[in-house]
mmCIF file of C-alpha atoms in Angstrom:
data_model
loop_
_atom_site.group_PDB
_atom_site.id
_atom_site.type_symbol
_atom_site.label_atom_id
_atom_site.label_comp_id
_atom_site.label_asym_id
_atom_site.label_seq_id
_atom_site.Cartn_x
_atom_site.Cartn_y
_atom_site.Cartn_z
ATOM 1 C CA MET A 911 9.611 -19.398 -4.806
ATOM 2 C CA TYR A 912 9.914 -16.849 -2.016
ATOM 3 C CA GLY A 913 12.592 -14.013 -0.988
ATOM 4 C CA GLU A 914 13.135 -10.636 0.286
ATOM 5 C CA VAL A 915 12.164 -7.194 -0.829
ATOM 6 C CA PHE A 916 10.890 -3.679 -1.018
ATOM 7 C CA GLY A 917 12.336 -4.068 3.003
ATOM 8 C CA THR A 918 9.719 -7.106 2.780
ATOM 9 C CA SER A 919 9.406 -10.705 2.097
ATOM 10 C CA TYR A 920 7.312 -11.965 -0.860
ATOM 11 C CA GLY A 921 5.959 -15.120 -2.332
ATOM 12 C CA VAL A 922 4.811 -16.793 -5.662
ATOM 13 C CA GLN A 923 2.916 -18.816 -6.258
ATOM 14 C CA TYR A 924 2.638 -20.476 -9.740
ATOM 15 C CA TYR A 925 1.508 -23.717 -11.923
ATOM 16 C CA SER A 926 3.239 -23.870 -15.025
ATOM 17 C CA GLU A 927 3.011 -26.771 -17.385
ATOM 18 C CA ARG A 928 6.280 -26.438 -18.841
ATOM 19 C CA ASN A 929 7.622 -26.366 -15.390
ATOM 20 C CA GLU A 930 9.472 -22.796 -16.335
ATOM 21 C CA SER A 931 10.527 -20.765 -13.488
ATOM 22 C CA PHE A 932 11.215 -17.526 -13.203
ATOM 23 C CA GLN A 933 12.827 -16.301 -10.654
ATOM 24 C CA GLN A 934 15.967 -14.258 -12.513
ATOM 25 C CA GLN A 935 12.860 -12.802 -13.992
ATOM 26 C CA PHE A 936 10.948 -11.775 -10.992
ATOM 27 C CA ASP A 937 14.146 -10.437 -9.622
ATOM 28 C CA SER A 938 14.564 -8.204 -12.763
ATOM 29 C CA LEU A 939 10.976 -6.992 -12.287
ATOM 30 C CA PHE A 940 12.040 -5.887 -8.444
ATOM 31 C CA ASP A 941 14.959 -4.389 -8.700
ATOM 32 C CA ILE A 942 13.728 -2.440 -12.156
ATOM 33 C CA ILE A 943 10.445 -1.517 -9.610
ATOM 34 C CA ASN A 944 13.284 -0.380 -6.985
ATOM 35 C CA THR A 945 15.146 2.183 -8.982
ATOM 36 C CA SER A 946 12.095 3.596 -9.815
ATOM 37 C CA MET A 947 10.443 4.609 -6.556
ATOM 38 C CA SER A 948 12.356 3.239 -3.825
ATOM 39 C CA THR A 949 13.304 6.311 -1.437
ATOM 40 C CA TYR A 950 16.127 3.912 0.055
ATOM 41 C CA GLN A 951 17.943 4.218 -2.988
ATOM 42 C CA THR A 952 19.688 7.339 -3.219
ATOM 43 C CA ASP A 953 20.162 6.665 -7.343
ATOM 44 C CA SER A 954 16.404 5.885 -7.783
ATOM 45 C CA ASP A 955 14.250 7.954 -9.974
ATOM 46 C CA ILE A 956 12.045 9.078 -6.975
ATOM 47 C CA SER A 957 15.095 10.106 -4.854
ATOM 48 C CA LYS A 958 16.740 12.154 -7.841
ATOM 49 C CA ILE A 959 12.826 13.925 -8.133
ATOM 50 C CA ASN A 960 12.609 14.617 -4.658
ATOM 51 C CA ARG A 961 16.248 16.291 -4.821
ATOM 52 C CA ASN A 962 15.156 18.430 -7.980
ATOM 53 C CA GLU A 963 16.891 16.640 -10.897
ATOM 54 C CA THR A 964 14.668 16.481 -13.761
ATOM 55 C CA PHE A 965 14.631 13.569 -16.256
ATOM 56 C CA ALA A 966 12.520 11.352 -18.058
ATOM 57 C CA VAL A 967 10.539 8.805 -15.620
ATOM 58 C CA ASP A 968 10.038 5.012 -16.764
ATOM 59 C CA GLU A 969 6.804 3.649 -17.397
ATOM 60 C CA HIS A 970 6.695 2.048 -13.743
ATOM 61 C CA PHE A 971 6.825 5.412 -12.422
ATOM 62 C CA ILE A 972 3.992 7.011 -14.929
ATOM 63 C CA ASN A 973 2.094 4.496 -14.080
ATOM 64 C CA VAL A 974 1.805 4.505 -10.180
ATOM 65 C CA PHE A 975 1.592 8.404 -10.613
ATOM 66 C CA LYS A 976 -0.796 8.722 -12.414
ATOM 67 C CA ALA A 977 -2.782 5.541 -10.487
ATOM 68 C CA SER A 978 -1.568 7.999 -6.869
ATOM 69 C CA LYS A 979 -3.787 10.962 -9.093
ATOM 70 C CA ALA A 980 -6.922 9.679 -9.767
ATOM 71 C CA ILE A 981 -6.607 8.487 -6.029
ATOM 72 C CA TYR A 982 -5.745 11.641 -4.500
ATOM 73 C CA LYS A 983 -9.133 13.054 -6.431
ATOM 74 C CA ALA A 984 -11.342 10.509 -5.221
ATOM 75 C CA THR A 985 -9.842 10.824 -1.713
ATOM 76 C CA ASP A 986 -10.520 14.263 -1.711
ATOM 77 C CA GLY A 987 -6.259 14.202 -1.246
ATOM 78 C CA VAL A 988 -6.609 11.971 1.787
ATOM 79 C CA PHE A 989 -4.934 9.771 -0.026
ATOM 80 C CA ASP A 990 -1.574 11.308 -0.362
ATOM 81 C CA PRO A 991 2.128 10.648 -1.464
ATOM 82 C CA THR A 992 3.169 13.768 -0.473
ATOM 83 C CA ILE A 993 2.662 13.784 2.631
ATOM 84 C CA GLY A 994 6.560 11.782 2.698
ATOM 85 C CA VAL A 995 8.246 14.678 4.357
ATOM 86 C CA LEU A 996 6.062 14.354 7.193
ATOM 87 C CA VAL A 997 6.601 10.568 7.023
ATOM 88 C CA ASN A 998 10.130 11.210 7.784
ATOM 89 C CA ALA A 999 9.339 13.920 10.599
ATOM 90 C CA TRP A 1000 7.627 11.674 12.632
ATOM 91 C CA ASP A 1001 10.512 8.693 12.086
ATOM 92 C CA PHE A 1002 8.579 6.917 9.851
ATOM 93 C CA GLY A 1003 10.469 7.110 6.600
ATOM 94 C CA PRO A 1004 13.816 6.756 5.592
ATOM 95 C CA GLU A 1005 15.737 10.452 6.309
ATOM 96 C CA GLY A 1006 14.930 9.814 9.873
ATOM 97 C CA LYS A 1007 13.867 12.109 12.830
ATOM 98 C CA VAL A 1008 12.846 15.229 13.685
ATOM 99 C CA VAL A 1009 13.977 15.447 17.948
ATOM 100 C CA ALA A 1010 11.108 18.753 17.729
ATOM 101 C CA LEU A 1011 7.992 18.367 16.336
ATOM 102 C CA ASP A 1012 5.200 20.673 17.136
ATOM 103 C CA SER A 1013 2.740 22.741 15.716
ATOM 104 C CA LEU A 1014 5.722 25.782 13.826
ATOM 105 C CA LYS A 1015 7.380 22.876 12.513
ATOM 106 C CA ILE A 1016 3.846 20.554 10.712
ATOM 107 C CA ASP A 1017 2.702 23.919 9.402
ATOM 108 C CA SER A 1018 6.103 24.692 7.294
ATOM 109 C CA LEU A 1019 6.357 21.259 6.460
ATOM 110 C CA MET A 1020 2.847 21.448 5.727
ATOM 111 C CA LEU A 1021 3.755 24.050 2.902
ATOM 112 C CA SER A 1022 5.209 21.553 0.762
ATOM 113 C CA VAL A 1023 2.165 18.283 0.930
ATOM 114 C CA GLY A 1024 -0.208 17.620 -1.799
ATOM 115 C CA LEU A 1025 0.024 15.863 -5.051
ATOM 116 C CA ASN A 1026 -1.533 18.691 -6.949
ATOM 117 C CA LYS A 1027 1.182 20.578 -6.331
ATOM 118 C CA VAL A 1028 2.436 17.894 -8.692
ATOM 119 C CA ARG A 1029 2.555 18.025 -12.292
ATOM 120 C CA LEU A 1030 3.941 15.159 -15.348
ATOM 121 C CA ASP A 1031 4.543 16.998 -18.518
ATOM 122 C CA GLY A 1032 5.438 13.999 -20.978
ATOM 123 C CA SER A 1033 7.619 12.219 -18.696
ATOM 124 C CA LYS A 1034 8.966 14.813 -16.655
ATOM 125 C CA ILE A 1035 7.922 15.423 -13.265
ATOM 126 C CA THR A 1036 7.273 19.222 -12.155
ATOM 127 C CA LYS A 1037 7.250 19.840 -8.291
ATOM 128 C CA GLU A 1038 5.978 23.715 -7.303
ATOM 129 C CA ASN A 1039 7.596 23.560 -4.690
ATOM 130 C CA PRO A 1040 11.291 22.388 -4.280
ATOM 131 C CA ASN A 1041 10.561 20.737 -0.977
ATOM 132 C CA THR A 1042 7.734 18.551 -2.259
ATOM 133 C CA PHE A 1043 8.828 14.963 -1.155
ATOM 134 C CA ILE A 1044 6.673 12.151 -2.843
ATOM 135 C CA ASP A 1045 7.120 8.613 -1.127
ATOM 136 C CA PHE A 1046 4.919 5.596 -2.986
ATOM 137 C CA ASN A 1047 4.849 2.855 0.299
ATOM 138 C CA ALA A 1048 1.880 2.797 0.281
ATOM 139 C CA ILE A 1049 1.542 2.177 -3.769
ATOM 140 C CA ALA A 1050 4.420 0.691 -4.243
ATOM 141 C CA LYS A 1051 4.069 -2.852 -2.633
ATOM 142 C CA GLY A 1052 0.546 -3.132 -4.610
ATOM 143 C CA TYR A 1053 2.047 -2.219 -7.566
ATOM 144 C CA GLY A 1054 4.993 -4.797 -7.639
ATOM 145 C CA VAL A 1055 2.123 -7.125 -6.889
ATOM 146 C CA ASP A 1056 0.731 -6.712 -9.697
ATOM 147 C CA VAL A 1057 3.654 -6.312 -12.163
ATOM 148 C CA ILE A 1058 4.731 -9.876 -10.963
ATOM 149 C CA ALA A 1059 0.902 -10.796 -12.030
ATOM 150 C CA GLU A 1060 0.942 -9.090 -15.370
ATOM 151 C CA PHE A 1061 3.963 -10.824 -16.144
ATOM 152 C CA LEU A 1062 2.806 -14.115 -15.219
ATOM 153 C CA GLU A 1063 0.016 -13.445 -17.142
ATOM 154 C CA ARG A 1064 1.766 -12.780 -20.144
ATOM 155 C CA GLN A 1065 3.032 -16.059 -19.781
ATOM 156 C CA ASN A 1066 -0.541 -17.930 -20.136
ATOM 157 C CA ILE A 1067 -0.253 -18.838 -16.538
ATOM 158 C CA LYS A 1068 -3.474 -19.277 -15.368
ATOM 159 C CA ASN A 1069 -3.335 -20.227 -12.043
ATOM 160 C CA TYR A 1070 -1.171 -17.987 -9.818
ATOM 161 C CA LEU A 1071 -0.943 -16.565 -6.400
ATOM 162 C CA VAL A 1072 1.918 -13.502 -5.495
ATOM 163 C CA GLU A 1073 2.337 -12.373 -2.426
ATOM 164 C CA ILE A 1074 4.495 -8.852 -1.099
ATOM 165 C CA GLY A 1075 4.212 -8.138 2.429
ATOM 166 C CA GLY A 1076 0.672 -8.917 2.595
ATOM 167 C CA GLU A 1077 -0.354 -7.535 -0.261
ATOM 168 C CA ILE A 1078 -1.571 -10.187 -2.328
ATOM 169 C CA ARG A 1079 -3.765 -10.595 -6.135
ATOM 170 C CA CYS A 1080 -4.318 -14.505 -7.622
ATOM 171 C CA LYS A 1081 -5.917 -16.134 -10.851
ATOM 172 C CA GLY A 1082 -7.654 -19.122 -10.962
ATOM 173 C CA GLN A 1083 -6.665 -21.633 -8.111
ATOM 174 C CA ASN A 1084 -4.194 -23.480 -6.029
ATOM 175 C CA TYR A 1085 -3.706 -26.085 -8.263
ATOM 176 C CA GLU A 1086 -1.907 -28.920 -6.124
ATOM 177 C CA LYS A 1087 -5.270 -28.524 -3.827
ATOM 178 C CA GLN A 1088 -7.609 -28.152 -6.653
ATOM 179 C CA LYS A 1089 -9.472 -25.231 -4.668
ATOM 180 C CA PRO A 1090 -9.643 -21.810 -4.631
ATOM 181 C CA TRP A 1091 -7.002 -19.567 -3.618
ATOM 182 C CA THR A 1092 -7.745 -18.970 0.247
ATOM 183 C CA VAL A 1093 -5.761 -16.478 2.712
ATOM 184 C CA GLY A 1094 -6.267 -14.785 5.885
ATOM 185 C CA VAL A 1095 -7.117 -11.856 7.672
ATOM 186 C CA GLU A 1096 -5.287 -11.271 10.711
ATOM 187 C CA LEU A 1097 -7.007 -10.252 14.337
ATOM 188 C CA PRO A 1098 -4.737 -7.257 15.434
ATOM 189 C CA HIS A 1099 -2.378 -7.986 18.619
ATOM 190 C CA PHE A 1100 -0.014 -4.990 19.511
ATOM 191 C CA ASP A 1101 1.759 -6.266 22.090
ATOM 192 C CA ALA A 1102 1.449 -10.144 21.011
ATOM 193 C CA GLU A 1103 1.773 -12.545 18.182
ATOM 194 C CA GLN A 1104 -0.856 -12.139 15.000
ATOM 195 C CA SER A 1105 -3.714 -14.921 15.149
ATOM 196 C CA VAL A 1106 -6.314 -15.234 11.842
ATOM 197 C CA LEU A 1107 -9.478 -13.937 12.886
ATOM 198 C CA ASN A 1108 -10.773 -15.573 9.580
ATOM 199 C CA VAL A 1109 -10.091 -17.383 6.112
ATOM 200 C CA ILE A 1110 -11.507 -16.301 2.775
ATOM 201 C CA SER A 1111 -10.829 -17.070 -0.530
ATOM 202 C CA LEU A 1112 -9.859 -15.051 -3.595
ATOM 203 C CA ASN A 1113 -11.121 -15.184 -6.692
ATOM 204 C CA ASP A 1114 -9.136 -13.490 -10.068
ATOM 205 C CA GLU A 1115 -8.963 -10.047 -7.688
ATOM 206 C CA ALA A 1116 -6.778 -8.615 -4.801
ATOM 207 C CA MET A 1117 -6.039 -7.500 -1.646
ATOM 208 C CA ALA A 1118 -4.173 -5.114 0.429
ATOM 209 C CA THR A 1119 -4.368 -4.791 4.234
ATOM 210 C CA SER A 1120 -3.466 -1.769 6.264
ATOM 211 C CA GLY A 1121 -3.604 -0.857 9.792
ATOM 212 C CA THR A 1122 -1.575 0.115 13.512
ATOM 213 C CA TYR A 1123 -1.146 -2.605 14.471
ATOM 214 C CA ARG A 1124 1.674 -3.365 13.242
ATOM 215 C CA LYS A 1125 4.012 0.024 12.451
ATOM 216 C CA PHE A 1126 3.843 2.507 15.013
ATOM 217 C CA LYS A 1127 5.748 4.941 17.477
ATOM 218 C CA THR A 1128 5.142 5.084 20.861
ATOM 219 C CA ASP A 1129 6.516 8.826 23.048
ATOM 220 C CA SER A 1130 7.877 9.506 26.336
ATOM 221 C CA LEU A 1131 4.181 9.842 28.101
ATOM 222 C CA GLY A 1132 3.483 6.090 25.774
ATOM 223 C CA ASN A 1133 0.863 7.611 23.064
ATOM 224 C CA ARG A 1134 0.873 5.132 20.358
ATOM 225 C CA TYR A 1135 0.646 7.057 16.880
ATOM 226 C CA SER A 1136 -0.018 5.087 13.508
ATOM 227 C CA HIS A 1137 2.589 5.551 10.507
ATOM 228 C CA ILE A 1138 -0.589 6.565 8.824
ATOM 229 C CA LEU A 1139 -1.000 10.402 8.623
ATOM 230 C CA ASP A 1140 -3.663 12.965 7.987
ATOM 231 C CA PRO A 1141 -2.275 14.720 4.937
ATOM 232 C CA LYS A 1142 -5.107 17.319 5.913
ATOM 233 C CA THR A 1143 -3.612 17.948 9.713
ATOM 234 C CA GLY A 1144 0.455 16.516 8.767
ATOM 235 C CA TYR A 1145 -0.596 14.602 12.278
ATOM 236 C CA PRO A 1146 -0.906 10.703 12.585
ATOM 237 C CA SER A 1147 -4.215 9.227 11.983
ATOM 238 C CA LYS A 1148 -6.662 9.279 15.047
ATOM 239 C CA THR A 1149 -9.095 6.596 14.916
ATOM 240 C CA ASN A 1150 -10.663 4.122 16.392
ATOM 241 C CA LEU A 1151 -9.825 1.822 13.046
ATOM 242 C CA LEU A 1152 -7.168 -0.745 13.752
ATOM 243 C CA SER A 1153 -6.866 -2.680 10.088
ATOM 244 C CA ILE A 1154 -8.643 -2.323 7.217
ATOM 245 C CA SER A 1155 -8.367 -5.316 4.865
ATOM 246 C CA VAL A 1156 -9.699 -4.363 0.576
ATOM 247 C CA ILE A 1157 -10.003 -6.345 -2.216
ATOM 248 C CA ALA A 1158 -9.725 -4.944 -5.605
ATOM 249 C CA LYS A 1159 -9.522 -6.309 -9.175
ATOM 250 C CA ASP A 1160 -5.300 -4.801 -8.876
ATOM 251 C CA CYS A 1161 -3.374 -4.259 -5.858
ATOM 252 C CA MET A 1162 -1.786 -1.356 -6.381
ATOM 253 C CA THR A 1163 -5.784 0.153 -6.159
ATOM 254 C CA ALA A 1164 -6.602 -2.108 -3.058
ATOM 255 C CA ASP A 1165 -2.928 -1.051 -1.504
ATOM 256 C CA ALA A 1166 -3.907 2.454 -2.223
ATOM 257 C CA TYR A 1167 -7.673 2.689 -0.662
ATOM 258 C CA ALA A 1168 -6.959 0.629 2.635
ATOM 259 C CA THR A 1169 -4.216 2.867 3.465
ATOM 260 C CA ALA A 1170 -6.486 6.191 2.534
ATOM 261 C CA PHE A 1171 -9.712 4.853 4.770
ATOM 262 C CA LYS A 1172 -7.428 4.237 7.752
ATOM 263 C CA ALA A 1173 -6.525 8.120 7.425
ATOM 264 C CA MET A 1174 -10.722 8.287 6.604
ATOM 265 C CA GLY A 1175 -12.264 7.111 9.522
ATOM 266 C CA LEU A 1176 -15.140 4.087 9.959
ATOM 267 C CA GLU A 1177 -17.893 6.623 9.366
ATOM 268 C CA LYS A 1178 -16.355 8.679 5.749
ATOM 269 C CA VAL A 1179 -15.423 5.627 4.946
ATOM 270 C CA LYS A 1180 -19.062 3.655 4.922
ATOM 271 C CA THR A 1181 -19.911 6.705 3.201
ATOM 272 C CA PHE A 1182 -17.567 6.780 0.584
ATOM 273 C CA LEU A 1183 -18.047 3.017 -0.120
ATOM 274 C CA ALA A 1184 -21.516 3.736 -0.706
ATOM 275 C CA SER A 1185 -20.789 5.124 -3.826
ATOM 276 C CA HIS A 1186 -17.701 3.027 -5.098
ATOM 277 C CA PRO A 1187 -19.299 -0.775 -4.760
ATOM 278 C CA GLU A 1188 -15.910 -2.109 -6.474
ATOM 279 C CA LEU A 1189 -14.596 -1.790 -3.923
ATOM 280 C CA LYS A 1190 -15.471 -4.596 -0.749
ATOM 281 C CA VAL A 1191 -13.934 -3.718 2.290
ATOM 282 C CA PHE A 1192 -13.341 -4.803 5.667
ATOM 283 C CA LEU A 1193 -13.161 -3.335 9.031
ATOM 284 C CA ILE A 1194 -11.578 -4.185 12.507
ATOM 285 C CA PHE A 1195 -12.062 -0.826 15.193
ATOM 286 C CA GLU A 1196 -12.527 -0.883 18.857
ATOM 287 C CA ASN A 1197 -15.967 0.319 19.966
ATOM 288 C CA ASP A 1198 -16.718 2.712 23.004
ATOM 289 C CA ASP A 1199 -15.722 0.097 25.604
ATOM 290 C CA ARG A 1200 -12.404 -0.629 23.473
ATOM 291 C CA GLU A 1201 -13.891 -3.782 22.640
ATOM 292 C CA LEU A 1202 -12.737 -5.228 18.775
ATOM 293 C CA GLU A 1203 -16.038 -5.156 16.072
ATOM 294 C CA THR A 1204 -16.295 -6.137 12.513
ATOM 295 C CA LEU A 1205 -17.758 -4.176 9.761
ATOM 296 C CA ALA A 1206 -17.760 -6.084 6.645
ATOM 297 C CA LEU A 1207 -18.920 -3.417 3.324
ATOM 298 C CA ASN A 1208 -19.966 -3.670 -0.403
ATOM 299 C CA GLY A 1209 -20.461 -8.018 -0.319
ATOM 300 C CA PHE A 1210 -16.566 -8.463 1.179
ATOM 301 C CA PRO A 1211 -16.619 -12.263 2.002
ATOM 302 C CA GLU A 1212 -16.658 -13.263 5.548
ATOM 303 C CA ASP A 1213 -15.732 -16.572 5.328
#
């Protein structure tokens, strides 16, 4: 099953002994997640929160908020969904462009940044700063993958692969081929079609990839800016990392850490992973000679 969702494409492959179709259920789940967390829908829960309306959020919002808080703390604030106000200002979000984005403007916007300034009280969200803008874009796709995967598991589906915008979770094997599920890791190209660097097998796990080579903007001087911002500074992250693929038990976790690692940079990622063996990571980066290098950490499969 294939289609469009969350501003990208999705695909779900699974084997059902009764040849069941779950398209209607998938569409319903996607609608529920969008209604909860889409900043592009004016009547979504997250849009209402960003307008400072008070109400009870749903279980999906609570799940993603709690996971975001945990990863925010684990990364010392590098993963921060409240950076959304800066994402909008840099013209990567749904609200358009700030033409004159100088240091004073960034300093002003940074006053509203920090997930530590947002609380979940029961089922209600409380913001210390009314200007805080929450954007779960860096974790919601992965969560959507998990929601579909967990639905399939409740239907006793033992072999599946769920993919949304390149974020993947699988279980069992490719039943038709009687082989493990295989996925490709792309070789970054800014100005050309993507090509696969290597193909790996996944077994009852999830993988997400974040990089600068697909989504960036270029200013009048030709400088390229990543769509992933450094929440400590408010500026697009400057790093030689081009692509980060993360394997974790669930896709929400993989998605969030892939984003966080892009903002961390190579050396901090290596240090972080030394104490987080549960995350397998594959990095593609430029060396000092602008040549591509790769690095597999914590047992990330290389073929």
